[in-house]
Short mmCIF file of C-alpha atoms in Angstrom, two decimals:
data_model
loop_
_atom_site.label_atom_id
_atom_site.label_comp_id
_atom_site.label_asym_id
_atom_site.label_seq_id
_atom_site.Cartn_x
_atom_site.Cartn_y
_atom_site.Cartn_z
CA UNK A 1 35.66 -8.24 -9.52
CA UNK A 2 32.28 -7.07 -10.75
CA UNK A 3 29.57 -9.71 -10.38
CA UNK A 4 26.25 -9.35 -12.20
CA UNK A 5 23.05 -11.24 -12.89
CA UNK A 6 21.64 -10.88 -16.38
CA UNK A 7 18.49 -11.92 -18.20
CA UNK A 8 14.75 -11.63 -17.78
CA UNK A 9 13.36 -11.08 -14.31
CA UNK A 10 13.10 -14.36 -12.47
CA UNK A 11 15.40 -16.12 -14.93
CA UNK A 12 18.69 -14.28 -14.41
CA UNK A 13 22.05 -15.97 -15.01
CA UNK A 14 25.32 -15.28 -13.18
CA UNK A 15 27.94 -13.20 -14.91
CA UNK A 16 31.08 -11.15 -14.41
CA UNK A 17 32.39 -7.99 -16.05
CA UNK A 18 35.94 -8.55 -17.32
CA UNK A 19 38.80 -6.04 -17.33
CA UNK A 20 37.67 -4.67 -20.71
CA UNK A 21 34.09 -4.15 -19.56
CA UNK A 22 32.78 -7.22 -21.39
CA UNK A 23 29.98 -9.27 -19.81
CA UNK A 24 31.03 -12.91 -19.40
CA UNK A 25 28.82 -15.84 -18.46
CA UNK A 26 29.49 -17.71 -15.19
CA UNK A 27 26.82 -20.39 -15.61
CA UNK A 28 29.40 -23.19 -15.92
CA UNK A 29 30.97 -22.14 -12.62
CA UNK A 30 27.89 -21.58 -10.46
CA UNK A 31 24.12 -21.69 -10.71
CA UNK A 32 23.55 -18.14 -9.48
CA UNK A 33 25.15 -15.38 -7.46
CA UNK A 34 23.88 -16.06 -3.95
CA UNK A 35 25.08 -15.47 -0.38
CA UNK A 36 26.92 -18.81 -0.56
CA UNK A 37 29.24 -17.25 -3.14
CA UNK A 38 30.35 -14.40 -0.90
CA UNK A 39 32.77 -16.17 1.41
CA UNK A 40 36.43 -15.27 0.95
CA UNK A 41 37.40 -18.71 -0.40
CA UNK A 42 34.61 -18.78 -2.99
CA UNK A 43 35.30 -15.22 -4.11
CA UNK A 44 39.01 -16.02 -4.39
CA UNK A 45 38.22 -19.00 -6.63
CA UNK A 46 36.05 -16.83 -8.89
CA UNK A 47 38.70 -14.15 -8.93
CA UNK A 48 41.30 -16.68 -10.07
CA UNK A 49 39.32 -17.63 -13.18
CA UNK A 50 40.71 -16.51 -16.51
CA UNK A 51 37.82 -14.24 -17.49
CA UNK A 52 38.84 -14.26 -21.14
CA UNK A 53 38.09 -17.99 -21.23
CA UNK A 54 34.50 -17.47 -20.12
CA UNK A 55 31.78 -17.19 -22.79
CA UNK A 56 31.08 -13.62 -23.89
CA UNK A 57 27.46 -12.52 -23.55
CA UNK A 58 26.39 -10.76 -26.73
CA UNK A 59 23.77 -8.08 -27.13
CA UNK A 60 22.53 -5.92 -24.31
CA UNK A 61 20.67 -8.16 -21.87
CA UNK A 62 18.77 -6.78 -18.92
CA UNK A 63 20.78 -6.61 -15.71
CA UNK A 64 18.96 -7.73 -12.59
CA UNK A 65 19.66 -7.30 -8.89
CA UNK A 66 23.30 -8.50 -8.72
CA UNK A 67 22.69 -10.86 -5.79
CA UNK A 68 19.86 -13.35 -5.26
CA UNK A 69 18.73 -14.45 -1.81
CA UNK A 70 19.26 -11.16 0.03
CA UNK A 71 18.02 -11.80 3.55
CA UNK A 72 17.47 -8.26 4.78
CA UNK A 73 18.05 -4.65 3.86
CA UNK A 74 19.16 -2.54 6.81
CA UNK A 75 19.22 1.22 6.26
CA UNK A 76 20.96 4.05 8.08
CA UNK A 77 19.01 7.30 8.24
CA UNK A 78 20.35 10.85 8.33
CA UNK A 79 23.98 9.77 7.97
CA UNK A 80 25.16 12.98 6.24
CA UNK A 81 25.03 16.19 8.29
CA UNK A 82 23.84 18.38 5.40
CA UNK A 83 21.03 15.94 4.61
CA UNK A 84 19.87 15.98 8.23
CA UNK A 85 19.89 19.77 8.17
CA UNK A 86 17.97 20.05 4.90
CA UNK A 87 15.07 17.99 6.27
CA UNK A 88 15.09 19.79 9.63
CA UNK A 89 16.34 16.85 11.69
CA UNK A 90 18.84 16.78 14.53
CA UNK A 91 22.31 15.34 13.88
CA UNK A 92 22.13 11.77 15.24
CA UNK A 93 24.44 10.76 18.06
CA UNK A 94 24.11 7.08 17.09
CA UNK A 95 23.15 5.49 13.76
CA UNK A 96 19.42 5.62 13.02
CA UNK A 97 18.31 2.18 11.87
CA UNK A 98 15.30 1.18 9.82
CA UNK A 99 14.47 -1.76 7.57
CA UNK A 100 13.41 -1.93 3.95
CA UNK A 101 11.46 -4.89 2.58
CA UNK A 102 13.37 -7.14 0.18
CA UNK A 103 10.34 -7.04 -2.14
CA UNK A 104 11.39 -3.44 -2.91
CA UNK A 105 14.50 -4.70 -4.73
CA UNK A 106 14.70 -4.13 -8.47
CA UNK A 107 17.32 -4.08 -11.20
CA UNK A 108 19.56 -1.11 -12.03
CA UNK A 109 17.74 -0.27 -15.26
CA UNK A 110 14.19 -1.40 -14.43
CA UNK A 111 11.28 1.02 -14.28
CA UNK A 112 10.50 2.65 -10.95
CA UNK A 113 6.80 2.30 -10.26
CA UNK A 114 5.03 5.02 -8.31
CA UNK A 115 2.60 3.59 -5.74
CA UNK A 116 -1.08 4.14 -6.52
CA UNK A 117 -2.00 7.73 -5.73
CA UNK A 118 1.54 8.65 -4.68
CA UNK A 119 2.43 12.35 -4.92
CA UNK A 120 5.49 12.43 -2.67
CA UNK A 121 7.95 9.83 -3.96
CA UNK A 122 11.50 11.02 -3.34
CA UNK A 123 15.03 9.93 -4.32
CA UNK A 124 18.10 9.06 -2.23
CA UNK A 125 21.33 7.75 -3.79
CA UNK A 126 23.42 5.64 -1.41
CA UNK A 127 26.43 3.38 -1.02
CA UNK A 128 25.30 -0.17 -0.25
CA UNK A 129 27.48 -2.60 1.70
CA UNK A 130 27.06 -6.35 1.11
CA UNK A 131 27.93 -8.68 3.98
CA UNK A 132 30.05 -11.73 3.13
CA UNK A 133 30.67 -13.34 6.52
CA UNK A 134 28.37 -13.61 9.55
CA UNK A 135 28.85 -10.64 11.87
CA UNK A 136 27.80 -10.76 15.50
CA UNK A 137 29.31 -8.47 18.14
CA UNK A 138 32.26 -7.54 15.92
CA UNK A 139 34.62 -4.67 16.66
CA UNK A 140 35.27 -1.77 14.31
CA UNK A 141 38.78 -3.12 13.74
CA UNK A 142 37.38 -6.45 12.51
CA UNK A 143 34.26 -5.13 10.79
CA UNK A 144 35.65 -4.89 7.27
CA UNK A 145 36.58 -8.59 7.30
CA UNK A 146 32.83 -9.26 7.19
CA UNK A 147 32.23 -7.16 4.05
CA UNK A 148 32.10 -8.95 0.68
CA UNK A 149 31.66 -5.85 -1.44
CA UNK A 150 29.64 -2.83 -2.45
CA UNK A 151 26.95 -1.68 -4.86
CA UNK A 152 25.07 1.46 -5.80
CA UNK A 153 21.62 1.79 -4.24
CA UNK A 154 18.67 4.16 -4.47
CA UNK A 155 16.54 4.37 -1.32
CA UNK A 156 13.28 5.63 -2.81
CA UNK A 157 10.88 7.04 -0.23
CA UNK A 158 7.20 7.96 -0.25
CA UNK A 159 7.36 10.88 2.16
CA UNK A 160 3.64 11.03 2.93
CA UNK A 161 3.65 7.36 3.89
CA UNK A 162 6.85 7.88 5.86
CA UNK A 163 5.99 11.04 7.77
CA UNK A 164 2.21 11.40 7.81
CA UNK A 165 0.91 7.85 7.98
CA UNK A 166 1.87 7.03 11.54
CA UNK A 167 5.49 8.13 11.33
CA UNK A 168 6.78 4.75 10.17
CA UNK A 169 9.86 4.96 7.97
CA UNK A 170 9.70 1.36 6.78
CA UNK A 171 6.19 1.94 5.45
CA UNK A 172 7.40 4.77 3.23
CA UNK A 173 10.51 2.93 2.06
CA UNK A 174 9.27 -0.53 1.08
CA UNK A 175 7.01 -0.08 -1.94
CA UNK A 176 7.72 -2.31 -4.93
CA UNK A 177 10.74 -1.11 -7.00
CA UNK A 178 11.83 1.25 -4.19
CA UNK A 179 15.20 -0.49 -3.85
CA UNK A 180 17.21 -0.46 -7.11
CA UNK A 181 20.57 -2.18 -6.52
CA UNK A 182 23.53 -2.44 -8.87
CA UNK A 183 24.47 -2.54 -11.65
CA UNK A 184 27.21 -4.74 -10.18
CA UNK A 185 28.30 -6.22 -6.90
CA UNK A 186 31.89 -4.99 -6.67
CA UNK A 187 34.13 -7.04 -4.41
CA UNK A 188 35.88 -5.29 -1.55
CA UNK A 189 39.36 -5.61 -3.05
CA UNK A 190 38.43 -3.20 -5.87
CA UNK A 191 37.44 -0.38 -3.52
CA UNK A 192 40.52 0.81 -1.67
CA UNK A 193 38.64 3.16 0.64
CA UNK A 194 34.84 3.15 0.93
CA UNK A 195 35.08 6.53 2.67
CA UNK A 196 36.41 8.25 -0.46
CA UNK A 197 33.63 7.63 -2.98
CA UNK A 198 31.68 10.32 -4.80
CA UNK A 199 27.99 9.65 -5.41
CA UNK A 200 25.44 11.55 -7.49
CA UNK A 201 21.86 11.52 -8.72
CA UNK A 202 20.07 13.34 -11.55
CA UNK A 203 16.41 13.76 -12.47
CA UNK A 204 15.78 14.45 -16.17
CA UNK A 205 19.46 15.32 -16.60
CA UNK A 206 19.49 17.87 -13.76
CA UNK A 207 21.92 17.20 -10.94
CA UNK A 208 20.04 16.91 -7.64
CA UNK A 209 22.48 15.14 -5.36
CA UNK A 210 26.25 15.14 -5.15
CA UNK A 211 28.32 14.09 -2.18
CA UNK A 212 31.18 11.96 -0.97
CA UNK A 213 31.21 9.12 1.55
CA UNK A 214 34.00 10.91 3.42
CA UNK A 215 31.21 13.14 4.76
CA UNK A 216 29.27 10.27 6.32
CA UNK A 217 28.72 10.74 10.05
CA UNK A 218 29.20 7.02 10.67
CA UNK A 219 31.57 5.18 8.33
CA UNK A 220 31.22 1.67 6.97
CA UNK A 221 33.29 -0.03 9.67
CA UNK A 222 31.36 1.83 12.40
CA UNK A 223 28.03 0.87 10.87
CA UNK A 224 28.84 -2.83 10.47
CA UNK A 225 30.16 -3.04 14.02
CA UNK A 226 27.22 -1.06 15.44
CA UNK A 227 24.56 -3.13 13.69
CA UNK A 228 26.20 -6.37 14.80
CA UNK A 229 25.59 -5.39 18.42
CA UNK A 230 21.82 -5.46 17.82
CA UNK A 231 21.32 -8.14 15.16
CA UNK A 232 23.26 -10.86 13.40
CA UNK A 233 24.36 -9.77 9.95
CA UNK A 234 24.33 -12.74 7.58
CA UNK A 235 26.06 -13.26 4.22
CA UNK A 236 24.00 -11.52 1.57
CA UNK A 237 22.53 -8.89 3.86
CA UNK A 238 22.62 -5.38 2.40
CA UNK A 239 23.27 -2.20 4.37
CA UNK A 240 22.25 1.12 2.80
CA UNK A 241 24.53 3.69 4.42
CA UNK A 242 22.58 6.94 4.00
CA UNK A 243 22.24 9.72 1.45
CA UNK A 244 23.94 13.08 0.84
CA UNK A 245 21.93 16.33 0.57
CA UNK A 246 19.72 17.17 -2.39
CA UNK A 247 16.60 15.11 -1.80
CA UNK A 248 13.34 16.50 -3.13
CA UNK A 249 11.75 16.69 0.31
CA UNK A 250 14.42 19.16 1.45
CA UNK A 251 13.98 21.61 -1.42
CA UNK A 252 12.03 24.87 -1.37
CA UNK A 253 9.49 24.18 -2.73
CA UNK A 254 9.66 20.41 -2.38
CA UNK A 255 10.08 18.33 -5.53
CA UNK A 256 8.92 14.78 -6.08
CA UNK A 257 9.05 12.21 -8.84
CA UNK A 258 6.35 12.06 -11.49
CA UNK A 259 5.59 9.52 -14.20
CA UNK A 260 7.81 10.22 -17.20
CA UNK A 261 10.85 11.32 -15.19
CA UNK A 262 14.22 9.74 -15.87
CA UNK A 263 16.30 8.97 -12.77
CA UNK A 264 20.05 8.41 -13.09
CA UNK A 265 22.59 7.83 -10.34
CA UNK A 266 26.08 6.52 -9.76
CA UNK A 267 28.83 5.83 -7.22
CA UNK A 268 32.56 5.94 -7.95
CA UNK A 269 33.79 2.50 -9.00
CA UNK A 270 30.33 0.96 -8.68
CA UNK A 271 28.72 1.92 -11.98
CA UNK A 272 25.58 3.88 -12.79
CA UNK A 273 21.85 3.22 -12.79
CA UNK A 274 19.22 4.57 -15.19
CA UNK A 275 15.46 4.33 -14.62
CA UNK A 276 12.19 5.57 -16.08
CA UNK A 277 9.49 6.48 -13.56
CA UNK A 278 6.07 5.06 -14.39
CA UNK A 279 2.63 4.90 -12.79
CA UNK A 280 1.25 1.60 -11.52
#
């Protein structure tokens, strides 16, 4: 099941994409797509609906962040060996954890806004995991029971803020619009193996990143279990699982986003995003 939120920013409505790719309205079934909807019983009830009986949404409305009320965004750094190598970092022996402010979230087709004076804004396409059931001290064997679904994510990064302004990753990752999520929240039953998903990113039609989640150092079950040893993961929390090689910072010479660029990305089974880059 592909859950969406559509409409103007701040006034989104809940929706679902049916088997034919048609957007259907869910407003008569729930007020919004929130963490309360992500439990197995609630998802099963939504799954059981006859989607063809739901009102069709006409036109091409804006799609927003597919989940409202996200509590935290937890990110895993350097989770692909080739990405660690391209930026001159050591291969981590345990997951590297940092946080990204929820105010960075933006829709899958919204403009990406460069921070004032930014010259080093970089791209990172990622698989995002959405938690559906509270996870605290869970084992790897049980970890997937706590996952509601997945979405595409772009972890935009201002490298000067990240690396030269006190060495604080969160500072370089949390600017407004630096967390595009979507276009859909795809429930776990539709993704047979999260460790077999290709992901890609293009700038102005030129392929920059291509990889597969099978090359992640730490897989989804490992990450969920690991994080739950240090913090409680709540329904609606989002985990960004790391990026494959091809970021601008790792190129020779380095490349960064500029106003006027078009940024496109996608993950197998999770849809594609498309953004214009603009100045604030």
